mmCIF file of C-alpha atoms and ligand atoms in Angstrom:
data_model
loop_
_atom_site.group_PDB
_atom_site.id
_atom_site.type_symbol
_atom_site.label_atom_id
_atom_site.label_comp_id
_atom_site.label_asym_id
_atom_site.label_seq_id
_atom_site.Cartn_x
_atom_site.Cartn_y
_atom_site.Cartn_z
ATOM 1 C CA UNK A 1 -11.275 5.876 4.527
ATOM 2 C CA UNK A 2 -11.185 2.766 6.067
ATOM 3 C CA UNK A 3 -13.559 -0.515 5.038
ATOM 4 C CA UNK A 4 -15.409 0.173 8.217
ATOM 5 C CA UNK A 5 -16.357 3.323 7.328
ATOM 6 C CA UNK A 6 -17.428 2.510 3.703
ATOM 7 C CA UNK A 7 -19.493 -0.206 5.374
ATOM 8 C CA UNK A 8 -21.129 2.323 7.440
ATOM 9 C CA UNK A 9 -21.951 4.560 4.794
ATOM 10 C CA UNK A 10 -23.579 1.762 2.586
ATOM 11 C CA UNK A 11 -25.485 0.958 5.870
ATOM 12 C CA UNK A 12 -26.760 4.634 5.974
ATOM 13 C CA UNK A 13 -27.594 4.797 2.518
ATOM 14 C CA UNK A 14 -29.724 1.620 2.377
ATOM 15 C CA UNK A 15 -31.494 2.531 5.678
ATOM 16 C CA UNK A 16 -32.423 5.690 3.789
ATOM 17 C CA UNK A 17 -33.707 4.183 0.907
ATOM 18 C CA UNK A 18 -35.814 1.951 3.217
ATOM 19 C CA UNK A 19 -37.124 4.816 5.075
ATOM 20 C CA UNK A 20 -38.260 6.532 1.727
ATOM 21 C CA UNK A 21 -39.759 3.289 0.385
ATOM 22 C CA UNK A 22 -41.780 2.854 3.404
ATOM 23 C CA UNK A 23 -42.785 6.660 3.506
ATOM 24 C CA UNK A 24 -42.871 7.986 -0.066
ATOM 25 C CA UNK A 25 -44.416 11.275 0.906
ATOM 26 C CA UNK A 26 -41.859 12.527 3.449
ATOM 27 C CA UNK A 27 -39.034 14.792 2.757
ATOM 28 C CA UNK A 28 -36.160 13.117 3.036
ATOM 29 C CA UNK A 29 -33.586 15.611 1.681
ATOM 30 C CA UNK A 30 -32.244 16.481 4.838
ATOM 31 C CA UNK A 31 -28.450 17.392 4.930
ATOM 32 C CA UNK A 32 -27.492 14.328 6.864
ATOM 33 C CA UNK A 33 -29.282 11.956 3.888
ATOM 34 C CA UNK A 34 -27.500 14.204 1.092
ATOM 35 C CA UNK A 35 -23.992 13.892 2.769
ATOM 36 C CA UNK A 36 -24.330 10.094 3.092
ATOM 37 C CA UNK A 37 -25.510 9.599 -0.568
ATOM 38 C CA UNK A 38 -22.591 11.867 -1.939
ATOM 39 C CA UNK A 39 -19.877 10.463 0.384
ATOM 40 C CA UNK A 40 -20.951 7.177 -1.247
ATOM 41 C CA UNK A 41 -20.758 8.481 -4.743
ATOM 42 C CA UNK A 42 -17.459 9.863 -4.027
ATOM 43 C CA UNK A 43 -16.289 6.446 -2.444
ATOM 44 C CA UNK A 44 -17.317 4.688 -5.689
ATOM 45 C CA UNK A 45 -15.558 7.077 -7.965
ATOM 46 C CA UNK A 46 -12.529 6.981 -5.622
ATOM 47 C CA UNK A 47 -12.158 3.468 -5.872
ATOM 48 C CA UNK A 48 -12.995 3.318 -9.603
ATOM 49 C CA UNK A 49 -10.251 6.163 -10.243
ATOM 50 C CA UNK A 50 -7.734 4.183 -8.295
ATOM 51 C CA UNK A 51 -7.670 0.994 -10.388
ATOM 52 C CA UNK A 52 -5.862 3.285 -13.126
ATOM 53 C CA UNK A 53 -3.899 4.860 -10.476
ATOM 54 C CA UNK A 54 -2.746 1.279 -9.187
ATOM 55 C CA UNK A 55 -2.272 0.254 -12.768
ATOM 56 C CA UNK A 56 0.392 3.137 -13.284
ATOM 57 C CA UNK A 57 1.973 2.295 -9.724
ATOM 58 C CA UNK A 58 2.567 -1.076 -10.606
ATOM 59 C CA UNK A 59 4.339 0.191 -13.907
ATOM 60 C CA UNK A 60 6.480 2.624 -11.588
ATOM 61 C CA UNK A 61 7.127 -0.271 -9.482
ATOM 62 C CA UNK A 62 8.271 -2.794 -12.128
ATOM 63 C CA UNK A 63 10.749 0.137 -13.198
ATOM 64 C CA UNK A 64 12.009 0.421 -9.876
ATOM 65 C CA UNK A 65 12.716 -3.289 -9.312
ATOM 66 C CA UNK A 66 13.777 -4.213 -12.549
ATOM 67 C CA UNK A 67 17.347 -4.397 -11.997
ATOM 68 C CA UNK A 68 17.238 -6.347 -8.348
ATOM 69 C CA UNK A 69 18.624 -9.627 -8.011
ATOM 70 C CA UNK A 70 16.606 -12.604 -7.322
ATOM 71 C CA UNK A 71 15.528 -13.014 -3.707
ATOM 72 C CA UNK A 72 17.672 -14.994 -1.186
ATOM 73 C CA UNK A 73 14.785 -17.181 0.007
ATOM 74 C CA UNK A 74 14.175 -18.501 -3.918
ATOM 75 C CA UNK A 75 17.714 -19.576 -3.356
ATOM 76 C CA UNK A 76 17.301 -21.224 -0.030
ATOM 77 C CA UNK A 77 13.882 -23.010 -1.297
ATOM 78 C CA UNK A 78 15.667 -24.136 -4.509
ATOM 79 C CA UNK A 79 18.444 -25.753 -2.694
ATOM 80 C CA UNK A 80 15.808 -27.484 -0.648
ATOM 81 C CA UNK A 81 13.973 -29.097 -3.519
ATOM 82 C CA UNK A 82 14.661 -33.142 -3.134
ATOM 83 C CA UNK A 83 11.558 -33.844 -5.271
ATOM 84 C CA UNK A 84 13.854 -34.628 -8.299
ATOM 85 C CA UNK A 85 11.477 -32.380 -10.281
ATOM 86 C CA UNK A 86 13.111 -29.436 -11.714
ATOM 87 C CA UNK A 87 9.835 -27.461 -12.913
ATOM 88 C CA UNK A 88 9.076 -24.396 -11.205
ATOM 89 C CA UNK A 89 5.990 -21.912 -11.132
ATOM 90 C CA UNK A 90 6.253 -18.370 -10.474
ATOM 91 C CA UNK A 91 3.085 -17.149 -9.188
ATOM 92 C CA UNK A 92 2.998 -13.283 -9.726
ATOM 93 C CA UNK A 93 6.369 -13.057 -11.294
ATOM 94 C CA UNK A 94 6.774 -9.309 -11.360
ATOM 95 C CA UNK A 95 9.913 -8.667 -13.430
ATOM 96 C CA UNK A 96 11.014 -12.111 -13.523
ATOM 97 C CA UNK A 97 14.249 -12.015 -11.196
ATOM 98 C CA UNK A 98 13.580 -15.436 -9.841
ATOM 99 C CA UNK A 99 12.828 -16.935 -12.845
ATOM 100 C CA UNK A 100 16.265 -15.710 -14.205
ATOM 101 C CA UNK A 101 17.825 -17.373 -11.177
ATOM 102 C CA UNK A 102 16.048 -20.564 -11.591
ATOM 103 C CA UNK A 103 16.567 -20.918 -15.278
ATOM 104 C CA UNK A 104 20.319 -20.446 -14.635
ATOM 105 C CA UNK A 105 19.836 -23.554 -12.066
ATOM 106 C CA UNK A 106 18.348 -25.881 -14.938
ATOM 107 C CA UNK A 107 14.767 -25.395 -13.922
ATOM 108 C CA UNK A 108 11.751 -25.132 -16.598
ATOM 109 C CA UNK A 109 9.823 -22.492 -15.262
ATOM 110 C CA UNK A 110 6.369 -21.043 -15.973
ATOM 111 C CA UNK A 111 5.739 -17.474 -14.498
ATOM 112 C CA UNK A 112 2.288 -15.710 -14.667
ATOM 113 C CA UNK A 113 1.166 -12.525 -13.619
ATOM 114 C CA UNK A 114 -2.066 -10.530 -13.969
ATOM 115 C CA UNK A 115 -0.571 -7.242 -14.956
ATOM 116 C CA UNK A 116 0.035 -6.911 -18.579
ATOM 117 C CA UNK A 117 3.266 -4.719 -18.001
ATOM 118 C CA UNK A 118 4.875 -7.641 -16.054
ATOM 119 C CA UNK A 119 4.056 -10.018 -18.597
ATOM 120 C CA UNK A 120 5.545 -7.617 -21.249
ATOM 121 C CA UNK A 121 8.605 -7.430 -19.331
ATOM 122 C CA UNK A 122 9.260 -10.761 -18.564
ATOM 123 C CA UNK A 123 8.301 -12.146 -22.339
ATOM 124 C CA UNK A 124 10.959 -9.491 -23.578
ATOM 125 C CA UNK A 125 13.378 -10.690 -20.820
ATOM 126 C CA UNK A 126 13.257 -14.508 -21.486
ATOM 127 C CA UNK A 127 12.417 -14.074 -25.352
ATOM 128 C CA UNK A 128 13.499 -17.193 -27.321
ATOM 129 C CA UNK A 129 14.271 -19.207 -23.869
ATOM 130 C CA UNK A 130 12.378 -22.778 -24.336
ATOM 131 C CA UNK A 131 12.567 -23.209 -20.597
ATOM 132 C CA UNK A 132 10.358 -20.385 -19.799
ATOM 133 C CA UNK A 133 6.825 -19.841 -20.306
ATOM 134 C CA UNK A 134 5.227 -16.409 -19.362
ATOM 135 C CA UNK A 135 1.453 -16.024 -19.325
ATOM 136 C CA UNK A 136 -0.868 -13.315 -18.194
ATOM 137 C CA UNK A 137 -3.184 -14.977 -15.413
ATOM 138 C CA UNK A 138 -4.806 -14.479 -12.142
ATOM 139 C CA UNK A 139 -3.884 -16.796 -9.011
ATOM 140 C CA UNK A 140 -7.339 -18.591 -9.663
ATOM 141 C CA UNK A 141 -7.203 -19.121 -13.279
ATOM 142 C CA UNK A 142 -3.725 -20.590 -13.910
ATOM 143 C CA UNK A 143 -3.252 -24.192 -14.974
ATOM 144 C CA UNK A 144 -1.012 -25.193 -12.214
ATOM 145 C CA UNK A 145 0.915 -28.722 -12.821
ATOM 146 C CA UNK A 146 3.035 -31.017 -11.021
ATOM 147 C CA UNK A 147 6.417 -29.360 -9.998
ATOM 148 C CA UNK A 148 9.405 -29.355 -7.512
ATOM 149 C CA UNK A 149 9.114 -25.424 -6.733
ATOM 150 C CA UNK A 150 6.142 -23.138 -6.325
ATOM 151 C CA UNK A 151 7.063 -19.414 -5.557
ATOM 152 C CA UNK A 152 4.758 -16.616 -4.640
ATOM 153 C CA UNK A 153 7.340 -13.988 -3.297
ATOM 154 C CA UNK A 154 5.412 -10.852 -2.137
ATOM 155 C CA UNK A 155 2.298 -11.777 -4.076
ATOM 156 C CA UNK A 156 -0.127 -14.284 -2.864
ATOM 157 C CA UNK A 157 -1.621 -11.839 -0.332
ATOM 158 C CA UNK A 158 -3.164 -10.081 -3.416
ATOM 159 C CA UNK A 159 -5.285 -13.064 -4.155
ATOM 160 C CA UNK A 160 -9.183 -12.402 -3.840
ATOM 161 C CA UNK A 161 -10.009 -13.610 -0.413
ATOM 162 C CA UNK A 162 -13.052 -15.619 -1.685
ATOM 163 C CA UNK A 163 -10.421 -17.550 -4.061
ATOM 164 C CA UNK A 164 -7.795 -17.843 -1.493
ATOM 165 C CA UNK A 165 -8.584 -21.533 -0.302
ATOM 166 C CA UNK A 166 -9.097 -22.544 -3.958
ATOM 167 C CA UNK A 167 -5.936 -21.273 -4.980
ATOM 168 C CA UNK A 168 -4.020 -22.652 -2.203
ATOM 169 C CA UNK A 169 -5.277 -26.036 -2.637
ATOM 170 C CA UNK A 170 -4.266 -25.687 -6.413
ATOM 171 C CA UNK A 171 -0.717 -24.957 -5.315
ATOM 172 C CA UNK A 172 -0.758 -27.456 -2.812
ATOM 173 C CA UNK A 173 -1.660 -30.163 -5.245
ATOM 174 C CA UNK A 174 1.095 -28.999 -7.721
ATOM 175 C CA UNK A 175 3.915 -29.524 -5.302
ATOM 176 C CA UNK A 176 5.402 -32.864 -5.462
ATOM 177 C CA UNK A 177 6.734 -35.020 -2.552
ATOM 178 C CA UNK A 178 9.982 -33.238 -1.427
ATOM 179 C CA UNK A 179 8.983 -29.913 -3.336
ATOM 180 C CA UNK A 180 8.993 -26.826 -1.659
ATOM 181 C CA UNK A 181 6.880 -23.732 -1.487
ATOM 182 C CA UNK A 182 8.506 -20.184 -1.123
ATOM 183 C CA UNK A 183 6.216 -17.263 -0.573
ATOM 184 C CA UNK A 184 4.744 -14.474 1.725
ATOM 185 C CA UNK A 185 1.428 -14.173 3.604
ATOM 186 C CA UNK A 186 0.177 -10.932 5.160
ATOM 187 C CA UNK A 187 -0.916 -10.359 8.599
ATOM 188 C CA UNK A 188 -3.721 -8.403 10.248
ATOM 189 C CA UNK A 189 -1.505 -5.528 11.081
ATOM 190 C CA UNK A 190 -0.161 -4.773 7.458
ATOM 191 C CA UNK A 191 -1.523 -1.122 6.871
ATOM 192 C CA UNK A 192 -2.850 -2.387 3.597
ATOM 193 C CA UNK A 193 -5.366 -4.422 5.170
ATOM 194 C CA UNK A 194 -7.461 -1.172 5.915
ATOM 195 C CA UNK A 195 -6.470 0.331 2.723
ATOM 196 C CA UNK A 196 -9.129 0.309 0.116
ATOM 197 C CA UNK A 197 -6.718 0.824 -2.675
ATOM 198 C CA UNK A 198 -5.554 -2.528 -2.629
ATOM 199 C CA UNK A 199 -7.250 -5.854 -1.977
ATOM 200 C CA UNK A 200 -5.644 -8.132 -0.190
ATOM 201 C CA UNK A 201 -5.983 -11.471 1.996
ATOM 202 C CA UNK A 202 -4.720 -11.215 5.421
ATOM 203 C CA UNK A 203 -4.293 -14.492 7.432
ATOM 204 C CA UNK A 204 -3.424 -15.157 11.155
ATOM 205 C CA UNK A 205 -0.412 -16.598 12.102
ATOM 206 C CA UNK A 206 -2.435 -19.774 12.881
ATOM 207 C CA UNK A 207 -4.145 -19.753 9.551
ATOM 208 C CA UNK A 208 -0.700 -19.654 7.649
ATOM 209 C CA UNK A 209 0.686 -22.385 9.923
ATOM 210 C CA UNK A 210 -2.503 -24.454 9.078
ATOM 211 C CA UNK A 211 -1.575 -24.365 5.331
ATOM 212 C CA UNK A 212 1.446 -26.499 5.853
ATOM 213 C CA UNK A 213 0.287 -29.397 7.696
ATOM 214 C CA UNK A 214 1.597 -31.855 4.969
ATOM 215 C CA UNK A 215 5.140 -29.495 5.242
ATOM 216 C CA UNK A 216 8.128 -29.096 7.139
ATOM 217 C CA UNK A 217 8.520 -25.776 7.639
ATOM 218 C CA UNK A 218 12.204 -24.659 7.014
ATOM 219 C CA UNK A 219 11.852 -21.212 7.387
ATOM 220 C CA UNK A 220 9.334 -18.932 9.021
ATOM 221 C CA UNK A 221 9.738 -15.124 9.326
ATOM 222 C CA UNK A 222 7.610 -12.246 10.684
ATOM 223 C CA UNK A 223 8.214 -8.976 9.713
ATOM 224 C CA UNK A 224 5.899 -6.887 12.113
ATOM 225 C CA UNK A 225 7.517 -3.405 11.495
ATOM 226 C CA UNK A 226 7.094 0.238 10.090
ATOM 227 C CA UNK A 227 9.111 0.566 6.647
ATOM 228 C CA UNK A 228 8.679 1.752 3.267
ATOM 229 C CA UNK A 229 7.716 0.524 -0.424
ATOM 230 C CA UNK A 230 9.726 -0.005 -3.197
ATOM 231 C CA UNK A 231 8.210 3.228 -4.402
ATOM 232 C CA UNK A 232 9.503 4.886 -1.340
ATOM 233 C CA UNK A 233 5.759 4.872 0.489
ATOM 234 C CA UNK A 234 5.677 4.712 4.256
ATOM 235 C CA UNK A 235 3.903 1.570 5.871
ATOM 236 C CA UNK A 236 3.338 -1.015 8.343
ATOM 237 C CA UNK A 237 4.390 -4.129 7.151
ATOM 238 C CA UNK A 238 2.965 -7.515 8.705
ATOM 239 C CA UNK A 239 4.289 -10.181 6.482
ATOM 240 C CA UNK A 240 4.984 -14.120 7.231
ATOM 241 C CA UNK A 241 7.680 -15.493 4.960
ATOM 242 C CA UNK A 242 7.300 -19.178 4.668
ATOM 243 C CA UNK A 243 9.731 -21.670 2.904
ATOM 244 C CA UNK A 244 8.245 -25.091 3.489
ATOM 245 C CA UNK A 245 9.124 -28.604 2.058
ATOM 246 C CA UNK A 246 6.378 -31.152 1.291
ATOM 247 C CA UNK A 247 6.908 -34.188 3.134
ATOM 248 C CA UNK A 248 8.319 -37.125 0.897
HETATM 249 C C1 SAM B 301 5.145 -7.147 -5.106
HETATM 250 S S1 SAM B 301 5.064 -7.879 -6.724
HETATM 251 C C2 SAM B 301 6.138 -9.166 -6.474
HETATM 252 C C3 SAM B 301 6.660 -9.604 -7.766
HETATM 253 C C4 SAM B 301 7.900 -10.881 -7.744
HETATM 254 N N1 SAM B 301 7.347 -12.075 -7.281
HETATM 255 C C5 SAM B 301 8.942 -10.470 -6.594
HETATM 256 O O1 SAM B 301 9.285 -11.317 -6.015
HETATM 257 O O2 SAM B 301 9.426 -9.562 -7.088
HETATM 258 C C6 SAM B 301 3.490 -8.658 -6.815
HETATM 259 C C7 SAM B 301 3.111 -9.311 -7.961
HETATM 260 O O3 SAM B 301 1.941 -9.728 -8.195
HETATM 261 C C8 SAM B 301 1.016 -9.613 -8.957
HETATM 262 N N2 SAM B 301 -0.436 -10.056 -8.705
HETATM 263 C C9 SAM B 301 -1.235 -9.034 -7.975
HETATM 264 N N3 SAM B 301 -2.275 -9.765 -7.742
HETATM 265 C C10 SAM B 301 -2.186 -10.743 -8.487
HETATM 266 C C11 SAM B 301 -3.445 -11.890 -8.892
HETATM 267 N N4 SAM B 301 -4.327 -11.929 -8.573
HETATM 268 N N5 SAM B 301 -2.792 -12.765 -9.994
HETATM 269 C C12 SAM B 301 -1.589 -12.933 -10.434
HETATM 270 N N6 SAM B 301 -0.665 -12.042 -10.199
HETATM 271 C C13 SAM B 301 -0.999 -11.056 -9.212
HETATM 272 C C14 SAM B 301 1.278 -8.201 -9.155
HETATM 273 O O4 SAM B 301 0.978 -7.963 -10.784
HETATM 274 C C15 SAM B 301 2.735 -8.171 -9.022
HETATM 275 O O5 SAM B 301 3.676 -8.075 -10.096
#
């Protein structure tokens, strides 16, 4: 069921309440109104139930990608960093493959993720490494600090839409002149945009470009095609992958 359908249900339901309020004596137990009510209840349960289902899916996802190497775009971004600063932040760090790469390159890395399982995997993986700090945080709550590199590979589009501009200005403030941002944004044709299970923050190409006015965009790739997720689910991807360097 799409978000538009859910909005229609809410509209019907509140219209029904309004009619009841204005006509307290009337019989409103028509089939249509009963259906609206139960569809709404089912929808609320569906979303609530899916929180746990999603948690389970994230755990499955981490197991699938655990042995994956770092992303090639992280390598490109790292090589472009001319800020003289070798601190990095990995936003939504997953299982920590990119952290591992950056540490080998001599970086001090702070990785954070909202999911406990990711934090556990990364804490075990980098246990005792003084150059890695792992914390559990949402994008909006993380304490961003001045650094030469910010990664948000396949993660930032999970930001709550209401928080996005504040999160982006924190990221932008953190990147030093000559520093680099490397991450992905979601376009409106991605099938997750209309999928209620996952909150995403889609942006137009113009909106993505607008984020990088003080930067030189070094790489901009759009993927607008049918594909599969790491868990083998078919979906339509619409992703903008960006590597951009802040003006010095
Ligand atoms: C698709 S995974 C990508 C992981 C890793 N960056 C990579 O490239 O493999 C997205 C990650 O973002 C995290 N995430 C989603 N929403 C988040 C939020 N609001 N704050 C922090 N992390 C979040 C998820 O828990 C997940 O680990």
